[in-house]
Amino acid sequence: MTVAGQLALALVLLMTRVMAEDSHVIGIEQHWVAEPPPGVHVTAAYGVITCRCVATDRLVSVAVGGAVMSELHATTSGGDGIVAMRRIDDGIDIRPGTPLVLEPGGLHIMIMGLGERPRAGDRIPATLVFEEAGAVDVVFPVAARPAAGMEE
Amino acid sequence: MKRRHLVRGILAGLLVVATVIGAMELHRRQVEDVEVAIGGPFSMLAHDGTRVTQDDLTGRRSLVFFGFTYCPDICPTTLVQVASWLQAMEGKGDLIDAYFVTVDPERDSPERMAEYVSYFSDRITGLVGTVDELRQMADSYRLYYARIDLEDGNYTMDHTAAIYLMDGDGTFFDAITMTASFDEAVAKLTRLVEDG
Ligand SMILES: [Cu+2]
């Protein structure tokens, strides 16, 4: 093989590797941690997670800086008007093209055992672990819950 | 021999079906019952140390809802919403007394409630009862609450999430559910002030 040929092959191999890595990208937007009221050592994190990917991925666990424990949770309400919050043990699927929405009153990252009370404006580092994408580091800004509640 | 088994099997199956239908009917009646009779006697300690009873609802308009301070998601969301509704009503909102009642008296003291509700609004009063007082209010308000133990030794509470609007006689006027929009909620509260 000529030098030019070898170079071309190397380039193709490199491109293929870059494209393979690029074909499975986790993104997170509109992410925030709710400022807890005084004296409260639990709170929740929210956000919209997208997977630019071909195959379904799964968010399996979360670690939040400064917290003793962080878990994936769901708040559910039945037709009887009773609300319940439960831990999600086997992770949450993220399908290509369908954003995973973590929002007040629904899916959330539950943060427990916070040492110091986070205040609006603080930034909290966290690691989201996905089955395929592996560990993804994210920094969550802390914000007071918006005045209109669940609406924009 | 085989046929006898078949007959027994069918009878057992029918019994199961009848039991399920019976249970569903009973549940349906209970749910209907919930909708007709909400409200009644209660006596609880407000977060400022005063006592609030059913009599205090008379001549006022009230908004009653339930939760607990260790609740990280739905309770603070609701408190922020209630605060924003009352604020949006401006002067009319002053006619409404808002009560946030803890379903977790084991962990929520009046002092803790004071600190918690003040974070959201000065228009919301936290109410704490003894286990018996909470039981009485739960009976009056057809409130469901249950302690759910978590693996780590902590616990959470399942509870009725509706917000009850009580009229000037202290009787049930309307309810705002979790799914209500901001405008729907403010409209209901306005109706409560005008017609309740
Ligand atoms: Cu939770």
Coordinates of C-alpha atoms and ligand atoms in Angstrom, one line a residue:
Chain A
M1 CA 0.0 0.0 0.0
T2 CA 1.3 3.4 -0.8
V3 CA 1.8 6.1 1.9
A4 CA -1.2 8.0 0.5
G5 CA -3.3 4.8 0.6
Q6 CA -2.3 4.1 4.2
L7 CA -3.1 7.7 5.1
A8 CA -6.5 7.4 3.4
L9 CA -7.2 4.1 5.3
A10 CA -6.2 5.7 8.6
L11 CA -8.5 8.6 8.0
V12 CA -11.4 6.4 7.1
L13 CA -10.9 4.4 10.3
L14 CA -10.7 7.5 12.4
M15 CA -13.8 8.9 10.8
T16 CA -15.7 5.7 11.4
R17 CA -14.7 5.8 15.1
V18 CA -15.7 9.5 15.5
M19 CA -19.1 8.8 13.8
A20 CA -19.7 5.7 16.0
E21 CA -19.1 7.8 19.1
D22 CA -21.2 10.7 17.7
S23 CA -24.1 8.3 16.9
H24 CA -25.0 7.9 20.6
V25 CA -25.1 11.2 22.4
I26 CA -27.0 12.0 25.6
G27 CA -28.1 15.6 26.0
I28 CA -29.7 17.3 29.0
E29 CA -31.5 20.6 28.9
Q30 CA -33.7 22.8 31.2
H31 CA -32.2 21.0 34.1
W32 CA -32.4 22.3 37.6
V33 CA -32.5 21.4 41.3
A34 CA -35.3 22.9 43.4
E35 CA -34.1 25.0 46.3
P36 CA -35.4 23.2 49.4
P37 CA -37.3 25.1 52.1
P38 CA -35.3 25.8 55.2
G39 CA -34.8 22.8 57.5
V40 CA -35.5 20.4 54.7
H41 CA -32.7 18.0 53.6
V42 CA -34.5 16.4 50.6
T43 CA -35.3 17.9 47.2
A44 CA -35.7 17.0 43.6
A45 CA -33.9 17.5 40.3
Y46 CA -35.6 17.9 37.0
G47 CA -34.7 18.2 33.3
V48 CA -35.3 17.0 29.8
I49 CA -32.9 14.2 28.7
T50 CA -32.5 13.3 25.0
C51 CA -30.7 10.5 23.3
R52 CA -29.3 11.2 19.8
C53 CA -29.0 7.5 19.2
V54 CA -30.1 4.5 17.2
A55 CA -30.9 2.1 20.0
T56 CA -32.9 2.8 23.2
D57 CA -30.7 3.7 26.2
R58 CA -31.7 3.5 29.8
L59 CA -31.0 5.9 32.7
V60 CA -30.0 3.5 35.5
S61 CA -28.7 5.6 38.3
V62 CA -27.7 9.1 39.5
A63 CA -25.2 10.4 41.9
V64 CA -25.6 14.0 43.1
G65 CA -22.7 15.9 44.8
G66 CA -23.3 16.7 48.5
A67 CA -26.1 14.2 48.9
V68 CA -26.1 11.0 50.9
M69 CA -28.4 9.4 48.4
S70 CA -30.0 10.1 45.0
E71 CA -32.5 7.9 43.3
L72 CA -34.8 7.9 40.3
H73 CA -38.4 8.4 41.5
A74 CA -41.9 8.7 40.1
T75 CA -44.7 10.7 41.7
T76 CA -48.0 9.1 40.5
S77 CA -51.6 10.0 41.1
G78 CA -54.5 7.6 40.6
G79 CA -58.0 8.4 39.6
D80 CA -58.8 8.4 43.3
G81 CA -56.7 11.6 43.7
I82 CA -54.1 9.9 45.9
V83 CA -50.5 10.8 45.2
A84 CA -47.7 8.3 45.8
M85 CA -44.0 8.6 45.3
R86 CA -42.0 5.4 44.5
R87 CA -38.4 4.6 43.7
I88 CA -37.8 3.3 40.2
D89 CA -35.6 0.2 40.6
D90 CA -34.9 -0.8 37.0
G91 CA -34.1 2.5 35.4
I92 CA -36.0 4.6 32.8
D93 CA -35.8 3.9 29.1
I94 CA -34.8 6.7 26.7
R95 CA -36.0 6.1 23.2
P96 CA -34.3 7.8 20.2
G97 CA -36.2 10.9 19.4
T98 CA -38.4 10.9 22.4
P99 CA -37.1 13.2 25.2
L100 CA -37.3 11.8 28.8
V101 CA -39.0 14.5 30.8
L102 CA -38.3 14.8 34.5
E103 CA -40.7 17.4 35.9
P104 CA -42.6 18.4 39.2
G105 CA -45.3 15.9 40.0
G106 CA -43.9 13.2 37.7
L107 CA -40.5 11.5 37.2
H108 CA -37.7 13.1 39.2
I109 CA -34.3 12.6 40.6
M110 CA -34.8 12.5 44.4
I111 CA -32.0 14.0 46.4
M112 CA -31.7 13.0 50.0
G113 CA -29.4 13.7 52.9
L114 CA -28.2 17.1 51.7
G115 CA -25.5 18.5 54.1
E116 CA -25.8 22.2 53.4
R117 CA -29.0 23.6 52.1
P118 CA -28.5 24.5 48.4
R119 CA -29.6 28.0 47.5
A120 CA -30.9 29.4 44.3
G121 CA -27.9 30.3 42.1
D122 CA -25.8 27.5 43.4
R123 CA -24.5 24.8 41.1
I124 CA -24.6 21.1 41.9
P125 CA -22.5 18.6 40.0
A126 CA -24.1 15.2 39.3
T127 CA -23.4 12.1 37.3
L128 CA -26.1 10.4 35.4
V129 CA -25.3 6.8 34.5
F130 CA -26.8 5.2 31.3
E131 CA -26.7 1.6 30.3
E132 CA -25.2 2.4 26.9
A133 CA -23.7 5.8 27.1
G134 CA -22.1 5.2 30.5
A135 CA -21.5 8.0 33.0
V136 CA -22.5 11.5 31.9
D137 CA -21.5 14.5 34.1
V138 CA -24.0 17.3 34.4
V139 CA -24.0 20.5 36.5
F140 CA -27.5 21.4 37.8
P141 CA -28.2 25.0 38.6
V142 CA -30.3 25.5 41.8
A143 CA -33.5 27.5 41.4
A144 CA -36.6 28.4 43.5
R145 CA -39.7 26.6 42.2
P146 CA -41.3 28.8 39.6
A147 CA -44.3 30.8 40.9
A148 CA -46.9 29.3 38.6
G149 CA -46.1 25.8 39.6
M150 CA -46.2 23.2 36.9
E151 CA -47.1 25.7 34.1
E152 CA -44.5 27.7 32.3
Chain B
M1 CA -64.4 -37.7 37.2
K2 CA -63.0 -35.2 34.8
R3 CA -66.4 -33.6 34.3
R4 CA -66.8 -33.1 38.1
H5 CA -63.4 -31.2 38.1
L6 CA -64.6 -29.1 35.2
V7 CA -67.8 -28.2 37.0
R8 CA -65.9 -27.3 40.2
G9 CA -63.4 -25.3 38.2
I10 CA -66.3 -23.3 36.6
L11 CA -67.9 -22.7 39.9
A12 CA -64.7 -21.5 41.4
G13 CA -64.2 -19.2 38.5
L14 CA -67.7 -17.8 38.8
L15 CA -67.1 -17.2 42.5
V16 CA -63.9 -15.2 41.7
V17 CA -65.7 -13.1 39.1
A18 CA -68.6 -12.4 41.6
T19 CA -66.2 -11.4 44.3
V20 CA -64.3 -9.0 42.0
I21 CA -67.5 -7.4 40.7
G22 CA -68.7 -7.1 44.3
A23 CA -65.5 -5.4 45.4
M24 CA -65.6 -3.1 42.4
E25 CA -69.1 -2.1 43.2
L26 CA -68.2 -1.4 46.9
H27 CA -65.2 0.7 45.8
R28 CA -67.4 2.6 43.4
R29 CA -69.9 3.4 46.1
Q30 CA -67.1 4.5 48.4
V31 CA -65.7 6.8 45.8
E32 CA -69.2 8.4 45.2
D33 CA -69.5 8.8 48.9
V34 CA -66.2 10.7 49.0
E35 CA -67.6 13.2 46.6
V36 CA -70.7 14.1 48.6
A37 CA -69.5 14.5 52.1
I38 CA -66.2 16.3 52.6
G39 CA -65.6 18.4 55.7
G40 CA -66.7 18.3 59.3
P41 CA -65.2 18.5 62.8
F42 CA -61.5 18.9 63.4
S43 CA -59.2 20.6 65.9
M44 CA -55.6 21.2 65.1
L45 CA -52.6 23.3 66.2
A46 CA -51.7 26.1 63.8
H47 CA -48.0 26.8 63.2
D48 CA -48.2 29.9 65.4
G49 CA -49.5 27.9 68.4
T50 CA -53.1 28.8 68.2
R51 CA -55.9 26.2 67.8
V52 CA -57.9 26.0 64.6
T53 CA -61.2 24.1 64.6
Q54 CA -64.2 23.7 62.2
D55 CA -65.7 26.8 63.9
D56 CA -62.9 29.0 62.5
L57 CA -64.1 28.2 59.0
T58 CA -67.5 29.8 59.6
G59 CA -67.8 33.2 58.0
R60 CA -64.6 32.8 56.1
R61 CA -63.7 31.0 52.8
S62 CA -61.1 28.3 53.2
L63 CA -58.7 26.2 51.2
V64 CA -57.6 23.0 52.9
F65 CA -54.9 20.7 51.6
F66 CA -52.7 17.9 52.9
G67 CA -49.0 17.0 52.7
F68 CA -45.8 16.8 54.7
T69 CA -42.6 18.7 54.9
Y70 CA -40.3 15.8 54.0
C71 CA -42.1 15.6 50.7
P72 CA -39.6 16.7 48.0
D73 CA -41.7 16.9 44.9
I74 CA -45.5 17.2 44.9
C75 CA -46.0 19.1 48.2
P76 CA -43.7 22.0 47.5
T77 CA -45.1 22.2 44.0
T78 CA -48.6 22.5 45.4
L79 CA -47.6 25.1 48.0
V80 CA -46.0 27.2 45.3
Q81 CA -49.1 27.0 43.3
V82 CA -51.5 27.8 46.1
A83 CA -49.3 30.8 47.0
S84 CA -49.3 32.0 43.4
W85 CA -53.1 31.6 43.1
L86 CA -53.7 33.7 46.3
Q87 CA -51.3 36.3 45.1
A88 CA -53.0 36.5 41.7
M89 CA -56.4 37.2 43.4
E90 CA -55.0 40.2 45.1
G91 CA -57.5 41.7 47.6
K92 CA -60.0 38.9 47.1
G93 CA -57.4 36.4 48.2
D94 CA -57.5 38.0 51.7
L95 CA -60.9 36.5 52.2
I96 CA -59.5 33.0 51.9
D97 CA -57.7 31.2 54.7
A98 CA -55.3 28.5 53.3
Y99 CA -54.5 25.6 55.5
F100 CA -51.7 23.1 54.8
V101 CA -52.3 20.1 57.1
T102 CA -49.5 17.6 57.7
V103 CA -50.2 13.9 57.4
D104 CA -46.9 13.3 59.1
P105 CA -47.3 14.6 62.7
E106 CA -44.5 12.2 63.8
R107 CA -41.9 14.4 62.0
D108 CA -43.7 17.7 61.5
S109 CA -43.8 19.9 64.7
P110 CA -45.6 23.3 64.7
E111 CA -42.2 25.0 64.7
R112 CA -41.1 23.0 61.7
M113 CA -44.3 23.8 59.9
A114 CA -43.9 27.5 60.6
E115 CA -40.5 27.5 59.0
Y116 CA -41.7 25.4 56.1
V117 CA -44.9 27.3 55.1
S118 CA -43.4 30.7 55.6
Y119 CA -40.9 29.9 52.9
F120 CA -43.7 29.7 50.4
S121 CA -46.2 32.3 51.6
D122 CA -47.4 34.3 54.6
R123 CA -50.9 33.5 53.5
I124 CA -50.7 29.8 54.3
T125 CA -51.2 28.4 57.8
G126 CA -49.6 25.0 58.7
L127 CA -51.8 22.7 60.8
V128 CA -50.4 19.9 63.0
G129 CA -52.5 17.5 65.0
T130 CA -51.8 14.6 67.3
V131 CA -52.3 11.1 65.7
D132 CA -55.9 11.1 67.0
E133 CA -56.6 14.7 65.8
L134 CA -55.3 13.8 62.4
R135 CA -57.5 10.7 62.3
Q136 CA -60.5 12.8 63.2
M137 CA -59.8 15.3 60.4
A138 CA -59.0 12.5 58.0
D139 CA -62.5 11.0 58.7
S140 CA -64.2 14.4 58.2
Y141 CA -62.3 15.2 55.0
R142 CA -62.3 11.6 53.6
L143 CA -58.6 11.9 53.6
Y144 CA -56.4 8.9 52.8
Y145 CA -52.9 8.8 54.1
A146 CA -50.5 5.9 54.6
R147 CA -46.9 5.6 55.8
I148 CA -44.7 3.8 53.2
D149 CA -41.4 2.6 54.6
L150 CA -38.3 2.9 52.4
E151 CA -35.4 0.5 52.3
D152 CA -33.0 3.1 53.9
G153 CA -35.0 3.4 57.1
N154 CA -36.7 6.6 56.1
Y155 CA -40.4 6.7 55.0
T156 CA -42.7 8.6 52.7
M157 CA -46.4 9.3 52.9
D158 CA -49.1 8.5 50.3
H159 CA -51.9 10.9 50.6
T160 CA -55.0 12.5 49.0
A161 CA -53.7 15.4 46.9
A162 CA -56.9 17.4 46.2
I163 CA -57.3 20.9 47.5
Y164 CA -60.7 21.4 49.1
L165 CA -62.5 24.7 49.0
M166 CA -64.9 25.3 51.9
D167 CA -67.6 27.9 51.9
G168 CA -68.7 30.4 54.5
D169 CA -70.7 27.7 56.4
G170 CA -67.5 25.6 56.6
T171 CA -69.0 23.0 54.2
F172 CA -67.6 21.6 51.0
F173 CA -67.8 24.0 48.0
D174 CA -65.5 22.6 45.3
A175 CA -62.1 20.9 44.9
I176 CA -59.0 21.8 42.8
T177 CA -57.2 18.7 41.6
M178 CA -53.5 18.3 40.7
T179 CA -54.2 18.6 37.0
A180 CA -56.0 22.0 37.2
S181 CA -54.4 24.8 35.3
F182 CA -53.5 28.1 37.0
D183 CA -56.5 29.9 35.3
E184 CA -58.9 27.1 36.4
A185 CA -57.7 27.3 39.9
V186 CA -58.0 31.0 40.2
A187 CA -61.5 30.9 38.6
K188 CA -62.6 28.4 41.2
L189 CA -61.2 30.5 44.0
T190 CA -62.9 33.5 42.6
R191 CA -66.2 31.6 42.6
L192 CA -65.6 30.6 46.1
V193 CA -65.2 34.2 47.2
E194 CA -68.2 35.4 45.3
D195 CA -70.7 32.5 45.7
G196 CA -69.3 30.5 48.7
Ligands
CU1 CU -39.0 11.4 45.2

